[in-house]
Amino acid sequence: MSWISPFALKDMGILGMNRRNHAFVARYNPRRFYPLVDNKLKTKQLAAACGVPTPTLRLVVNAQHEVKYVKNKMQDCEGFAIKPAKGSGGKGILVISGKRGNHFIKSSGKHLNERDMERHISNILAGLYSLGGTPDTALIEDIIQMDPLFEGYSHQGIPDIRVIVFQGYPVMAMLRLATEASDGKANLHQGAVGVGLDMATGKGLRALQFGKSVSRHPDTGKELTSITIPDWKNLLVLASRCYEMTGLGYIGADIVLDRNRGPLMLELNARPGLAIQMTNGEGLLGRLKKIEGLKQQKTDIHDRVSQAMELFGKKTPGP
Amino acid sequence: MQRLSLYWIVVLLITAGISLAWLRHTQMQIPFKPGCDTGVWLIEARLSFTASQRPVLASLSIPKNPPGFRIFNEQAASPGYGFSIVGQGENRRAEWSRRTAEGAQTLYYKIQLSPDPLQRQKTEIPPPPPDMVYWQPSEATAALALIEAAGATSSTPESLTREIIKILNTKEKEQNAALLLAEYRQEILLTRLLAEAGIPSRVVQGIFLEDGRRNQSLVPMVEVYAGEKWILFNPATGEQGIPDHFLLWHRSGPSLLDLSGGSSARVSFSMIYQSIPALEMAKIQSDSNGFSFLSMHHLPLDQQGVFKLLLLIPMGALVVTFMRILIGIRTSGTFMPVLIGMAFLQTSLIPGLVYFLAIVGTGLLIRSYLSYLNLLLVARIATIVIIVITLITLASLMAIRLGFHTGMPVTAFPLIIIAWTIERMSILWEEEGMREVMVQGTGSLAVALCAYAFMRHPLVAHLSFNFPELNLIIAALILLLGQYTGYRLFELHRFAAMKDRTP
């Protein structure tokens, strides 16, 4: 067990759970807007109205009696993802990457039969994965085609990019890579690798798994910090647009890169996690305070993103 | 601004709590520390019956000079009824009367007794020799044979009684005893046999005192007159003398309860062990003191027992708040640990812990099988509830068989919450792996144990019940904790990776 002194954390401006809840989530996220992000179906509808691209929705399952028709309707689809509309923390997401006879193949390579899949949908409808156990809806979306850029960076799952957006300014970002330990999921606490990204360039800063520094991907051995996200500014603009879309002042936007469609907004989180600070080697608090301290906040998204890139980018040491 | 008003509220709550407690301490002499006052048993007899629109007269036998106790105070609560205590000789009775009544009626009689080992029985007027006993012809021979068998190995009335009880209690019943026991209840039979042998005896009824018990009924015993005093025998065990914490309620007279003008009468007893000074007891009846308003002792007894537990919850809530906000322990369910801690209070720690782990563990095993059956969520939870109940029943039966006759109130465990815990834990297991289950399970148990340790502390128990206004202070502390925006203890470990960051 290694420990760090609270004063060192304070010096680095690390944001703790209590402070996040008290000074940011509770203050900048009006409760009435929560359903917009807690319900993925609503998020998608809203995004479509605001011109924010998301993975294509194939089917919505609302009631138990519809469950048995799912397999017929999804017959032609090669791969798809089943998600609970009100799920949190990646719970209950089942990714089917292919089909063999009557069996579905999970992204991890495991086989599932039709009954397994139907049970999973029933569980979603009954509210097993939803907040508070309320009845839920199951969404079936197109699977995302991984950008060739990420070849060798991820084990099974699709990497996603988490951007913290504060009052419309992107303040911090990280790339999340699935590993064998995380079972193809991109959640850090489940064992995924997080790579902090430079706000100015989208280049990798430092990588972390299970709270410890790593330099290579544990499964593929690929050098992690060498990665650079292409078209970085556009990705940040997409993330920042979610502020106007939801009215929430402090959110985490999860963005994936699709081979054919480019950056897509996957989901939003009104209580984004704190591990992002460690992948960046920097605390959030200083950056958040900088935004709070701005004299005049810009209304144009592109101006905001440019300002943020300038404020928070790592200054490359001169030659 | 927002902060300022919060601090005002906190100050207000703390001042109100402390000053109320102080006033009640000085005005009513309630001590701040437990143990520096006399203990008193408060026993409440609850008499319920259905009245049939006729004049009602209910007469209940009540204690008089019970050995080992001193009567402090007694009162009756019965709106609409005239009440009086009548007594001839050793038979003291409480009598309620009313011109007419209809429907379900409930009458209460409360008595406060302090244990007093010096309170021995006085020598009493010897009872008349027993009347002739009438037996059926076949019974008569059996009874005589039995008395003869017992008399062969005894010399005094006491030893004769012991021998008879021994014969009646042997596992493989002797023929004569079996014949007689088929006809009479044990305590009745014993008095008849003693009468046949010329020894005066009587059936008495009493109650075992245990703190917080409700809905108890009286236990029959037999008193035998020997050597110029009455000696108590337990017909079930043959034990001689008055057991510890046993109150003789009904000693002589025709019956425990006489009722005219009603039907379906029932008497049940609740009791509680109070630690209040004699001075407050004196004031409770006068009731003129405004500060006694907050005193829990005005409530009916069975409710007092409930409040003894209920008033501990704020303390448990404080522990949970502290553990989550300052330490950062993850638990499954926010306040479930408090409920588990309260269950431990009632079952005592080690058995409760073993019990809890066994039930949750077995439940998890069975739940993992249920996931093969492809059930809908609601049906699955319902099944788990039933499984938990079955497990608890089996465990209780097994405990009795193995001889752990502690009378553990296993129902103290919140069933539905245990069922949900099992369900959540098994989902957690499937999704996040065993590690997270262990983390949250250990966290919940640690918080539960911590809450238990606090709630069990005699000082906490004493203060929360006698000074309920102190909960205002706990509320203020919780409000203050809600303002804490610093790091949690476990975050210092979580963010340890920041130590090697590149500057």
Coordinates of C-alpha atoms in Angstrom, one line a residue, chain A residues 1-6 9-10 12-19 21-22 64 91-92 115 119 122-123 126-130 133 185 189-190 206 208 211-213 274-275 277-278 281-283, chain B residues 3 324-326 330 367 371-378 380 420 423-424 427-428 430-432 435-436 482-502:
Chain A
M1 CA 0.0 0.0 0.0
S2 CA 1.5 3.3 -1.0
W3 CA 0.0 6.6 0.2
I4 CA 0.4 10.2 -0.7
S5 CA 0.0 13.1 1.7
P6 CA -3.1 15.3 1.3
L9 CA -2.5 16.3 -3.6
K10 CA -3.7 19.8 -2.8
M12 CA -1.1 19.4 -7.5
G13 CA -4.8 20.6 -7.5
I14 CA -6.2 17.1 -7.5
L15 CA -10.0 17.1 -7.3
G16 CA -11.4 14.7 -4.7
M17 CA -14.7 12.9 -4.7
N18 CA -16.3 15.1 -2.0
R19 CA -15.2 18.3 -3.7
N21 CA -19.8 16.4 -5.8
H22 CA -20.1 19.5 -3.7
Q64 CA -40.9 -8.2 -22.6
K91 CA -23.1 -1.9 -16.9
G92 CA -25.2 -4.2 -19.0
R115 CA -31.7 -17.7 -25.0
R119 CA -32.3 -13.2 -21.0
S122 CA -35.2 -9.3 -20.2
N123 CA -32.8 -8.3 -17.5
A126 CA -36.6 -5.4 -15.7
G127 CA -34.2 -2.8 -14.5
L128 CA -31.3 -4.8 -13.4
Y129 CA -28.7 -2.3 -14.7
S130 CA -30.7 0.9 -14.3
G133 CA -33.8 -0.6 -10.4
K185 CA -14.6 -2.8 -21.5
H189 CA -11.7 0.6 -12.5
Q190 CA -12.3 -2.6 -14.4
R206 CA 1.3 9.1 -19.8
L208 CA -2.0 4.1 -16.3
G211 CA -3.7 3.1 -10.7
K212 CA -0.1 2.4 -11.7
S213 CA 2.1 3.8 -14.5
L274 CA -11.5 11.3 -11.2
A275 CA -8.9 8.8 -12.6
Q277 CA -6.3 13.3 -13.4
M278 CA -3.7 10.6 -12.9
G281 CA -0.4 13.7 -14.3
E282 CA -2.2 16.9 -13.4
G283 CA -5.1 17.9 -11.2
Chain B
R3 CA -22.8 28.5 4.1
R324 CA -18.3 7.3 3.5
I325 CA -17.3 11.0 3.4
L326 CA -14.1 11.0 5.4
R330 CA -17.6 1.5 -0.4
R367 CA -28.6 -17.4 -6.6
S371 CA -29.2 -17.5 -13.1
Y372 CA -29.3 -20.6 -15.3
L373 CA -33.0 -20.8 -15.0
N374 CA -33.6 -17.6 -17.1
L375 CA -36.1 -15.9 -14.7
L376 CA -37.4 -12.3 -14.8
L377 CA -35.8 -10.0 -12.2
V378 CA -38.9 -9.6 -10.0
R380 CA -35.8 -13.9 -9.1
W420 CA -31.5 -7.5 -2.4
E423 CA -29.0 -10.1 -5.8
R424 CA -26.8 -7.1 -6.0
I427 CA -24.7 -9.2 -10.3
L428 CA -21.6 -7.4 -9.0
E430 CA -20.8 -11.4 -12.7
E431 CA -19.9 -7.9 -13.9
E432 CA -17.0 -6.7 -11.9
R435 CA -12.7 -8.6 -6.0
E436 CA -15.4 -5.9 -6.0
G482 CA -22.0 17.3 4.4
Q483 CA -19.8 20.4 3.9
Y484 CA -16.5 18.6 3.9
T485 CA -14.9 19.0 0.5
G486 CA -11.4 17.7 1.4
Y487 CA -9.9 14.3 0.4
R488 CA -11.2 11.0 1.6
L489 CA -8.7 8.8 3.4
F490 CA -8.7 6.2 0.7
E491 CA -8.2 8.8 -2.0
L492 CA -4.7 9.3 -0.6
H493 CA -4.0 5.8 -1.6
R494 CA -6.0 5.9 -4.9
F495 CA -4.1 9.0 -6.1
A496 CA -0.7 7.6 -4.9
A497 CA 0.3 7.2 -8.6
M498 CA 0.6 11.0 -8.8
K499 CA 3.9 10.8 -6.8
D500 CA 5.9 9.7 -9.8
R501 CA 4.4 12.2 -12.3
T502 CA 6.8 13.9 -14.7

